[in-house]
PDB file of C-alpha atoms in Angstrom:
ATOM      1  CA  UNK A   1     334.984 190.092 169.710  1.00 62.00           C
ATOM      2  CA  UNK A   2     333.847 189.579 173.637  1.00 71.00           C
ATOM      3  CA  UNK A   3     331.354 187.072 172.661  1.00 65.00           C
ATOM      4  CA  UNK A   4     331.292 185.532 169.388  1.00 69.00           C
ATOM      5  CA  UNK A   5     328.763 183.365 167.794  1.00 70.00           C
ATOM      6  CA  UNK A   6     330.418 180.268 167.743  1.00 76.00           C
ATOM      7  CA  UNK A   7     330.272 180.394 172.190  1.00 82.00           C
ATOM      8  CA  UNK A   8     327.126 178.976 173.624  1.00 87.00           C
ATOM      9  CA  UNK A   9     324.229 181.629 174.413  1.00 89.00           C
ATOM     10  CA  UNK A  10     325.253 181.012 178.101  1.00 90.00           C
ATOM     11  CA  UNK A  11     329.027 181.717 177.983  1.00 90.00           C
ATOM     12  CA  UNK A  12     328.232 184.855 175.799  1.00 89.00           C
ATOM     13  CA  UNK A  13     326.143 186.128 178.303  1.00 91.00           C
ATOM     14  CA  UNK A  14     329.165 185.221 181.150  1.00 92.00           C
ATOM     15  CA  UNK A  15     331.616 187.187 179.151  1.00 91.00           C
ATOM     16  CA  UNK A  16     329.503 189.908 178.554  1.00 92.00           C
ATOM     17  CA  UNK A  17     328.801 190.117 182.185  1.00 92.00           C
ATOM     18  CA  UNK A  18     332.854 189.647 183.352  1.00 90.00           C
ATOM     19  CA  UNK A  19     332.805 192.578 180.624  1.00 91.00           C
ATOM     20  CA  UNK A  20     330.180 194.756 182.535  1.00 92.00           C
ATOM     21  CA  UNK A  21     331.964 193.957 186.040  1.00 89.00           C
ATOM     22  CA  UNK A  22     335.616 194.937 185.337  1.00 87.00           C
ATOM     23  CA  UNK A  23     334.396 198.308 183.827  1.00 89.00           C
ATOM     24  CA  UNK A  24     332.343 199.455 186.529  1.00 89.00           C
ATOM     25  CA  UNK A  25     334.119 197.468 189.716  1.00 87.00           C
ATOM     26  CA  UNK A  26     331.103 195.475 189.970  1.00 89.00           C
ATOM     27  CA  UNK A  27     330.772 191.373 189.936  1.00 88.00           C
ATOM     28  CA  UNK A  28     327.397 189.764 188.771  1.00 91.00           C
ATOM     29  CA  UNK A  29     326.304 186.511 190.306  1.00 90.00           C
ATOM     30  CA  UNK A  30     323.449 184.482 187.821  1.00 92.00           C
ATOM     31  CA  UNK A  31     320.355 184.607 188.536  1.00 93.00           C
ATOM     32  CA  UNK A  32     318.525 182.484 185.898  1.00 93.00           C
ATOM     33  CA  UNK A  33     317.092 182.338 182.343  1.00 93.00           C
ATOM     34  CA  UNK A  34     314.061 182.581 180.362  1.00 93.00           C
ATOM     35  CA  UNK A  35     313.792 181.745 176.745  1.00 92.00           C
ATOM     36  CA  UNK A  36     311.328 183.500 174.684  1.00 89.00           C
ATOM     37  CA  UNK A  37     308.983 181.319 172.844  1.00 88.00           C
ATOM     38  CA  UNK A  38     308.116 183.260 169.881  1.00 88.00           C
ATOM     39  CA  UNK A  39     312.409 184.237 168.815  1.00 87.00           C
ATOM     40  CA  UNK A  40     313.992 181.350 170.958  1.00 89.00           C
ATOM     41  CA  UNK A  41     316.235 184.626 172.152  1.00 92.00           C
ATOM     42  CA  UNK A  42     317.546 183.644 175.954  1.00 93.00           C
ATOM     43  CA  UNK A  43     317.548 186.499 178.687  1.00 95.00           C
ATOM     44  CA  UNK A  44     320.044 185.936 181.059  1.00 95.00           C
ATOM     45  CA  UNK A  45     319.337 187.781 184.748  1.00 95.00           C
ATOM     46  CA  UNK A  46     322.433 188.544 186.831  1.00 95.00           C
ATOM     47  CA  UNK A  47     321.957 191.136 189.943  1.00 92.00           C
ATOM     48  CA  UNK A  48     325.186 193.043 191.528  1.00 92.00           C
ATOM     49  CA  UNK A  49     326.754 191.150 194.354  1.00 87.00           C
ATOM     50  CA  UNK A  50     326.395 193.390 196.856  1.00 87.00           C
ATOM     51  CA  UNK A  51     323.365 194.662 196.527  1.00 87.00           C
ATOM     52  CA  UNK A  52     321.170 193.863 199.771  1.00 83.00           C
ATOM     53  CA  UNK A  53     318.643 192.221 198.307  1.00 79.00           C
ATOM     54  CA  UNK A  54     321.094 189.232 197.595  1.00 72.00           C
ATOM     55  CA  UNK A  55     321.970 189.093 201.189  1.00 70.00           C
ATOM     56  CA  UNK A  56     321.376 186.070 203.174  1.00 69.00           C
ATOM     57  CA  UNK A  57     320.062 185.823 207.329  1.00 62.00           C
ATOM     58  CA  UNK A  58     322.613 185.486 209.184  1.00 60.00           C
ATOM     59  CA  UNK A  59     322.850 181.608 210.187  1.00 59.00           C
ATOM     60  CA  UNK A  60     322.216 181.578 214.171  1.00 58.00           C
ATOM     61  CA  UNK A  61     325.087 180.121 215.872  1.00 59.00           C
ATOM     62  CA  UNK A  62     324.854 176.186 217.295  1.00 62.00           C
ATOM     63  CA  UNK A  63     326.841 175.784 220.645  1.00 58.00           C
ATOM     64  CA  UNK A  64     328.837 178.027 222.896  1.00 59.00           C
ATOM     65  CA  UNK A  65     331.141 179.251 220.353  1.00 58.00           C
ATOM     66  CA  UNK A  66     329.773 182.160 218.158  1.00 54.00           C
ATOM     67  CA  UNK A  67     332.044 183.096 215.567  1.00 54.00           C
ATOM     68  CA  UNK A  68     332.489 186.209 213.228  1.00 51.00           C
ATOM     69  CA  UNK A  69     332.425 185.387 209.487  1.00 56.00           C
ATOM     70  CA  UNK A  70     333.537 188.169 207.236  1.00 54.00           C
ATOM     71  CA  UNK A  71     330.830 190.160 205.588  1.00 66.00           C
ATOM     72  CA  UNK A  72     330.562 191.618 202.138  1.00 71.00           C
ATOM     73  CA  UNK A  73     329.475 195.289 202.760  1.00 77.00           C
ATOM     74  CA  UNK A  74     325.800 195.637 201.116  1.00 84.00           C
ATOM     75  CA  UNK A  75     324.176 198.533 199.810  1.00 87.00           C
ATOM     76  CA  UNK A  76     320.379 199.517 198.455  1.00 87.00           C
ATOM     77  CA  UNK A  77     321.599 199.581 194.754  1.00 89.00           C
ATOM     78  CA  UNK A  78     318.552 197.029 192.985  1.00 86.00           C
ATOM     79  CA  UNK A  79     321.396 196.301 190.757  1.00 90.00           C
ATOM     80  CA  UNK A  80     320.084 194.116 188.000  1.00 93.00           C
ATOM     81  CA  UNK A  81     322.097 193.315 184.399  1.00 93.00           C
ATOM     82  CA  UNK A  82     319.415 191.377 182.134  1.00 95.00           C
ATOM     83  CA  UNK A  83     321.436 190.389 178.369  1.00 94.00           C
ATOM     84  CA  UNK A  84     319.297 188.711 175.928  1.00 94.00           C
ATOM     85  CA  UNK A  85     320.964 185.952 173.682  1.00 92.00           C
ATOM     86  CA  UNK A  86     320.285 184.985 170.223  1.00 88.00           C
ATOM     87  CA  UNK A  87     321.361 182.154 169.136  1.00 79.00           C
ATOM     88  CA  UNK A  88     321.210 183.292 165.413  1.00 79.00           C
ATOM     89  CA  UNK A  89     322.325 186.634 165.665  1.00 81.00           C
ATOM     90  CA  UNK A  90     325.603 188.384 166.775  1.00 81.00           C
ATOM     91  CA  UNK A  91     323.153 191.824 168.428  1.00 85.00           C
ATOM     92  CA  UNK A  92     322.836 191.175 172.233  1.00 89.00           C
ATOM     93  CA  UNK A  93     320.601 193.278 173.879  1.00 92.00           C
ATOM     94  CA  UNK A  94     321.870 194.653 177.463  1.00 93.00           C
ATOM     95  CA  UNK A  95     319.571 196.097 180.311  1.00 94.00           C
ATOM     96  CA  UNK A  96     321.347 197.501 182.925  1.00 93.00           C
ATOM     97  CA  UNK A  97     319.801 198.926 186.085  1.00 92.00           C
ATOM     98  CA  UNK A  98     322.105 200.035 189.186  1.00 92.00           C
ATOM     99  CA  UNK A  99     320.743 203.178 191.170  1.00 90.00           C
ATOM    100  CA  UNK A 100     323.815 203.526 193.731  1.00 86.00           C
ATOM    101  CA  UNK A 101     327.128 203.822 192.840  1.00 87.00           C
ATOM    102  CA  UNK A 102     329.201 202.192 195.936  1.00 87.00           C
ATOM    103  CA  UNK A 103     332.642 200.729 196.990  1.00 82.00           C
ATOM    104  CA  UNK A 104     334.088 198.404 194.408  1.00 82.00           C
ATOM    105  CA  UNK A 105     333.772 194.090 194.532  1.00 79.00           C
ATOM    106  CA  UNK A 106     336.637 193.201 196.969  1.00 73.00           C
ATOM    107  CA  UNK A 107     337.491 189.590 195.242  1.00 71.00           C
ATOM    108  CA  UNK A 108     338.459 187.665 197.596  1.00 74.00           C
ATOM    109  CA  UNK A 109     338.497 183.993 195.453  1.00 78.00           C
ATOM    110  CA  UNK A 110     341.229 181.596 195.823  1.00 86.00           C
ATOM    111  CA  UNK A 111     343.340 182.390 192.484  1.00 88.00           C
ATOM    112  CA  UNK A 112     343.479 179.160 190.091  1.00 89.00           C
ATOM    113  CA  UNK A 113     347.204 179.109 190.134  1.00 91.00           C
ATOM    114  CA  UNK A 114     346.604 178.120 194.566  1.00 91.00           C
ATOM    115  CA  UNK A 115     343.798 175.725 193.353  1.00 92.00           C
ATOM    116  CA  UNK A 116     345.737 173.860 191.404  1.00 93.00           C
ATOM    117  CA  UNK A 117     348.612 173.655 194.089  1.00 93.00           C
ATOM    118  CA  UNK A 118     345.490 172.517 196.355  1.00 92.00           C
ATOM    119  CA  UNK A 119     344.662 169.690 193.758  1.00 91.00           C
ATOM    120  CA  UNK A 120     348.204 168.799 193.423  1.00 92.00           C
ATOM    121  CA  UNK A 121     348.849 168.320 196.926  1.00 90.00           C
ATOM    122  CA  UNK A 122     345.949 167.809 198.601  1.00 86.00           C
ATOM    123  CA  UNK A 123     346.184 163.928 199.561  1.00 85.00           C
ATOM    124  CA  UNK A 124     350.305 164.765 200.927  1.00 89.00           C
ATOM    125  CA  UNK A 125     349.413 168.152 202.729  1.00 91.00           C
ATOM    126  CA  UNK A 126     347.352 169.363 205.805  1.00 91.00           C
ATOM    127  CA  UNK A 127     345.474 172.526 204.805  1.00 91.00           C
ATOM    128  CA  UNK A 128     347.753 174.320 207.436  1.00 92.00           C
ATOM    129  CA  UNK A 129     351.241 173.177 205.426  1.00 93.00           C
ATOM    130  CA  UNK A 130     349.463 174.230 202.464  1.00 93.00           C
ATOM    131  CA  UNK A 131     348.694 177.552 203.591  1.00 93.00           C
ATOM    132  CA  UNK A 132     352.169 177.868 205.102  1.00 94.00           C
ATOM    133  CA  UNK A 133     353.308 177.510 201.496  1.00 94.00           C
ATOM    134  CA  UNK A 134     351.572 179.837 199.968  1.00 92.00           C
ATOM    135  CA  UNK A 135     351.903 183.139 202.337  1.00 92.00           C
ATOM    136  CA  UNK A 136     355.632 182.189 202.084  1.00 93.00           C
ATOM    137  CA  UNK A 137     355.510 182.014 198.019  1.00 91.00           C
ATOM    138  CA  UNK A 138     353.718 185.265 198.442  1.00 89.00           C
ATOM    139  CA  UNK A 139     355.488 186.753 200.612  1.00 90.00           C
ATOM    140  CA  UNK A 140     358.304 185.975 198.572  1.00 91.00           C
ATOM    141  CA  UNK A 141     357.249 187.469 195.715  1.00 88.00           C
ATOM    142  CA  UNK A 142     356.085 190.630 197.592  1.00 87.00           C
ATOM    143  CA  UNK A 143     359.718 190.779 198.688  1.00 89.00           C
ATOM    144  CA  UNK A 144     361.104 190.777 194.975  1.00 90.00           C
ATOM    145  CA  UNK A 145     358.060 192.701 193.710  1.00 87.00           C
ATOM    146  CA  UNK A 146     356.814 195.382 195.943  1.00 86.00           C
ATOM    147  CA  UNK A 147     354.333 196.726 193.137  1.00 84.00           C
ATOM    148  CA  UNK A 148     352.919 192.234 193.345  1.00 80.00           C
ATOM    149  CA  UNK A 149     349.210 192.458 194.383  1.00 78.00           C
ATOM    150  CA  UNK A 150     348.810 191.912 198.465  1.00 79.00           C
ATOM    151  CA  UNK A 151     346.977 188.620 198.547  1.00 80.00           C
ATOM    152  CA  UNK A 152     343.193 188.716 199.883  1.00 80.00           C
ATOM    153  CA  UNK A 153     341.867 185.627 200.146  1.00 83.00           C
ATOM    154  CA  UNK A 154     341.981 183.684 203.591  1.00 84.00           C
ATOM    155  CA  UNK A 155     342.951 180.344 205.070  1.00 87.00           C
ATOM    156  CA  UNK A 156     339.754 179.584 205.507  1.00 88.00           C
ATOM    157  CA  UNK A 157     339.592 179.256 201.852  1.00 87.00           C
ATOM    158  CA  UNK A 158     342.575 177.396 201.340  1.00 90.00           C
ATOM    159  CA  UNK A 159     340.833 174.737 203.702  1.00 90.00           C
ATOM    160  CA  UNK A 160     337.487 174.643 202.225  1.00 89.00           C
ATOM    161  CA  UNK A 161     338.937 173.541 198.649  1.00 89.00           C
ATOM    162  CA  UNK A 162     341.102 171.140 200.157  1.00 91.00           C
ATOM    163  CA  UNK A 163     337.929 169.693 201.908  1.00 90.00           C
ATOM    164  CA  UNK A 164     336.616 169.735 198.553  1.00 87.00           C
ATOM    165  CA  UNK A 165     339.576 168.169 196.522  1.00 87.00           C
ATOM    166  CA  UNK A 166     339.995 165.426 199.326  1.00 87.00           C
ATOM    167  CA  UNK A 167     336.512 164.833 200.341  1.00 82.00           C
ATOM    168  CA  UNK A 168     336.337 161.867 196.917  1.00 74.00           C
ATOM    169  CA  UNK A 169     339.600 160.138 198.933  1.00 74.00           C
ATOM    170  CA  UNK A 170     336.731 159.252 201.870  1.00 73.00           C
ATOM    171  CA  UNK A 171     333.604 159.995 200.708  1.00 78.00           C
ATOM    172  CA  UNK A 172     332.536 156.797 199.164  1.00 80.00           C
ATOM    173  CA  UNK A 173     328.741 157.011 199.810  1.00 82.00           C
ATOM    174  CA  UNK A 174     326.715 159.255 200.325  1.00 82.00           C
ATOM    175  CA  UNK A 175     325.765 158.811 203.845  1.00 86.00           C
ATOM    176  CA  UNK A 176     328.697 158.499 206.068  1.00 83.00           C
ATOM    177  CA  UNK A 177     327.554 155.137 207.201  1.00 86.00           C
ATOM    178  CA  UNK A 178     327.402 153.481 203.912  1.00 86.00           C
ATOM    179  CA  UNK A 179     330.706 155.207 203.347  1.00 82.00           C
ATOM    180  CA  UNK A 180     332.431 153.715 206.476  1.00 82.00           C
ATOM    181  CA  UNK A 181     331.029 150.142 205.414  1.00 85.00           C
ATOM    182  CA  UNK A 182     332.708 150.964 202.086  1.00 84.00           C
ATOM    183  CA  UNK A 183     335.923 151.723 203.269  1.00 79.00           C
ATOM    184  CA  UNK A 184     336.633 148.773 205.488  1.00 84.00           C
ATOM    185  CA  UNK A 185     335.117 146.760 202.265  1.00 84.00           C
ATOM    186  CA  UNK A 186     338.208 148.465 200.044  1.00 80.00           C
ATOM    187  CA  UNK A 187     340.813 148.871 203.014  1.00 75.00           C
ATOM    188  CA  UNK A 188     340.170 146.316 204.933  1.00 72.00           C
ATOM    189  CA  UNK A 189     339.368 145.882 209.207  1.00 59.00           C
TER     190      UNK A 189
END
């Protein structure tokens, strides 16, 4: 069973949607909720990635330096999955609407296996030994495995969850003054 019972209404709905994705190439991003009064039932609204009415403006670059950030390809597909949750009831109702079939979701997520290298390693390693590492593991396993998936992700990746895993080492406030005056509290001047 994809999503039993015993699951809350919100991971049901997740694993239905994972469900929905890998069959038709697709990836849902949530959307929200609403809970009808009257059954308690929960609809759960997810709309297709790459549909262009998710897309966001373009941010307008600060400085001398414009740089290109990589794009998903959008298209006019209204793509919209809607499943409805009871809590008391295995039936989920699914309402699917997608009126252009296009190119498949190119995931391009940092796999968990790299994230928890990232974790491990984060506070001893400079993003750019980390990501040294890992096109070298990969490229060692390409070497022994032709058929071994071609990585996709970036480095830019690889640095923004080390940012993330190290920002708790010096982020002890949150503005960077307070954090500063925290630092040379715990550290010392």
């Amino acid at each position: 069973m994809i999503a039993p019972r015993e699951h809350s209404p919100t991971e049901r709905a997740n694993r239905i949607s994972e469900c929905i994705g890998v069959a038709m190439l697709l990836r849902w991003q949530h959307e929200g909720k609403q809970e009808r009064k009257r059954t308690r039932d929960i609809i759960f609204m997810y709309s297709c990635c790459q549909s262009t009415a998710r897309e966001k403006k373009p941010k307008v670059p600060k400085g001398e330096k414009a740089r290109d950030t990589r794009r998903m390809q959008r298209f006019e597909c209204d793509g919209w999955l809607h499943i409805t949750v009871s809590p008391a009831s295995d039936i989920v109702e699914v309402t699917l609407k997608h009126f252009e079939a296009h190119l498949p979701y190119d995931d391009i997520d940092l796999p968990d296996e790299w994230k928890r290298y990232i974790e491990k390693q984060g506070l001893t390693q400079t993003p750019g030994t980390i990501w040294e590492h890992i096109v070298q593991v990969e490229d060692q396993r390409r070497a022994v495995d032709p058929e071994h998936p071609l990585f996709k992700f970036k480095q830019k990746s690889v640095y923004y969850h080390w940012l993330v895993v190290t920002r708790n080492e010096w982020r002890l406030a949150p503005t960077p003054l307070a954090s500063a005056e925290k630092f040379l509290e715990l550290k010392g001047a």
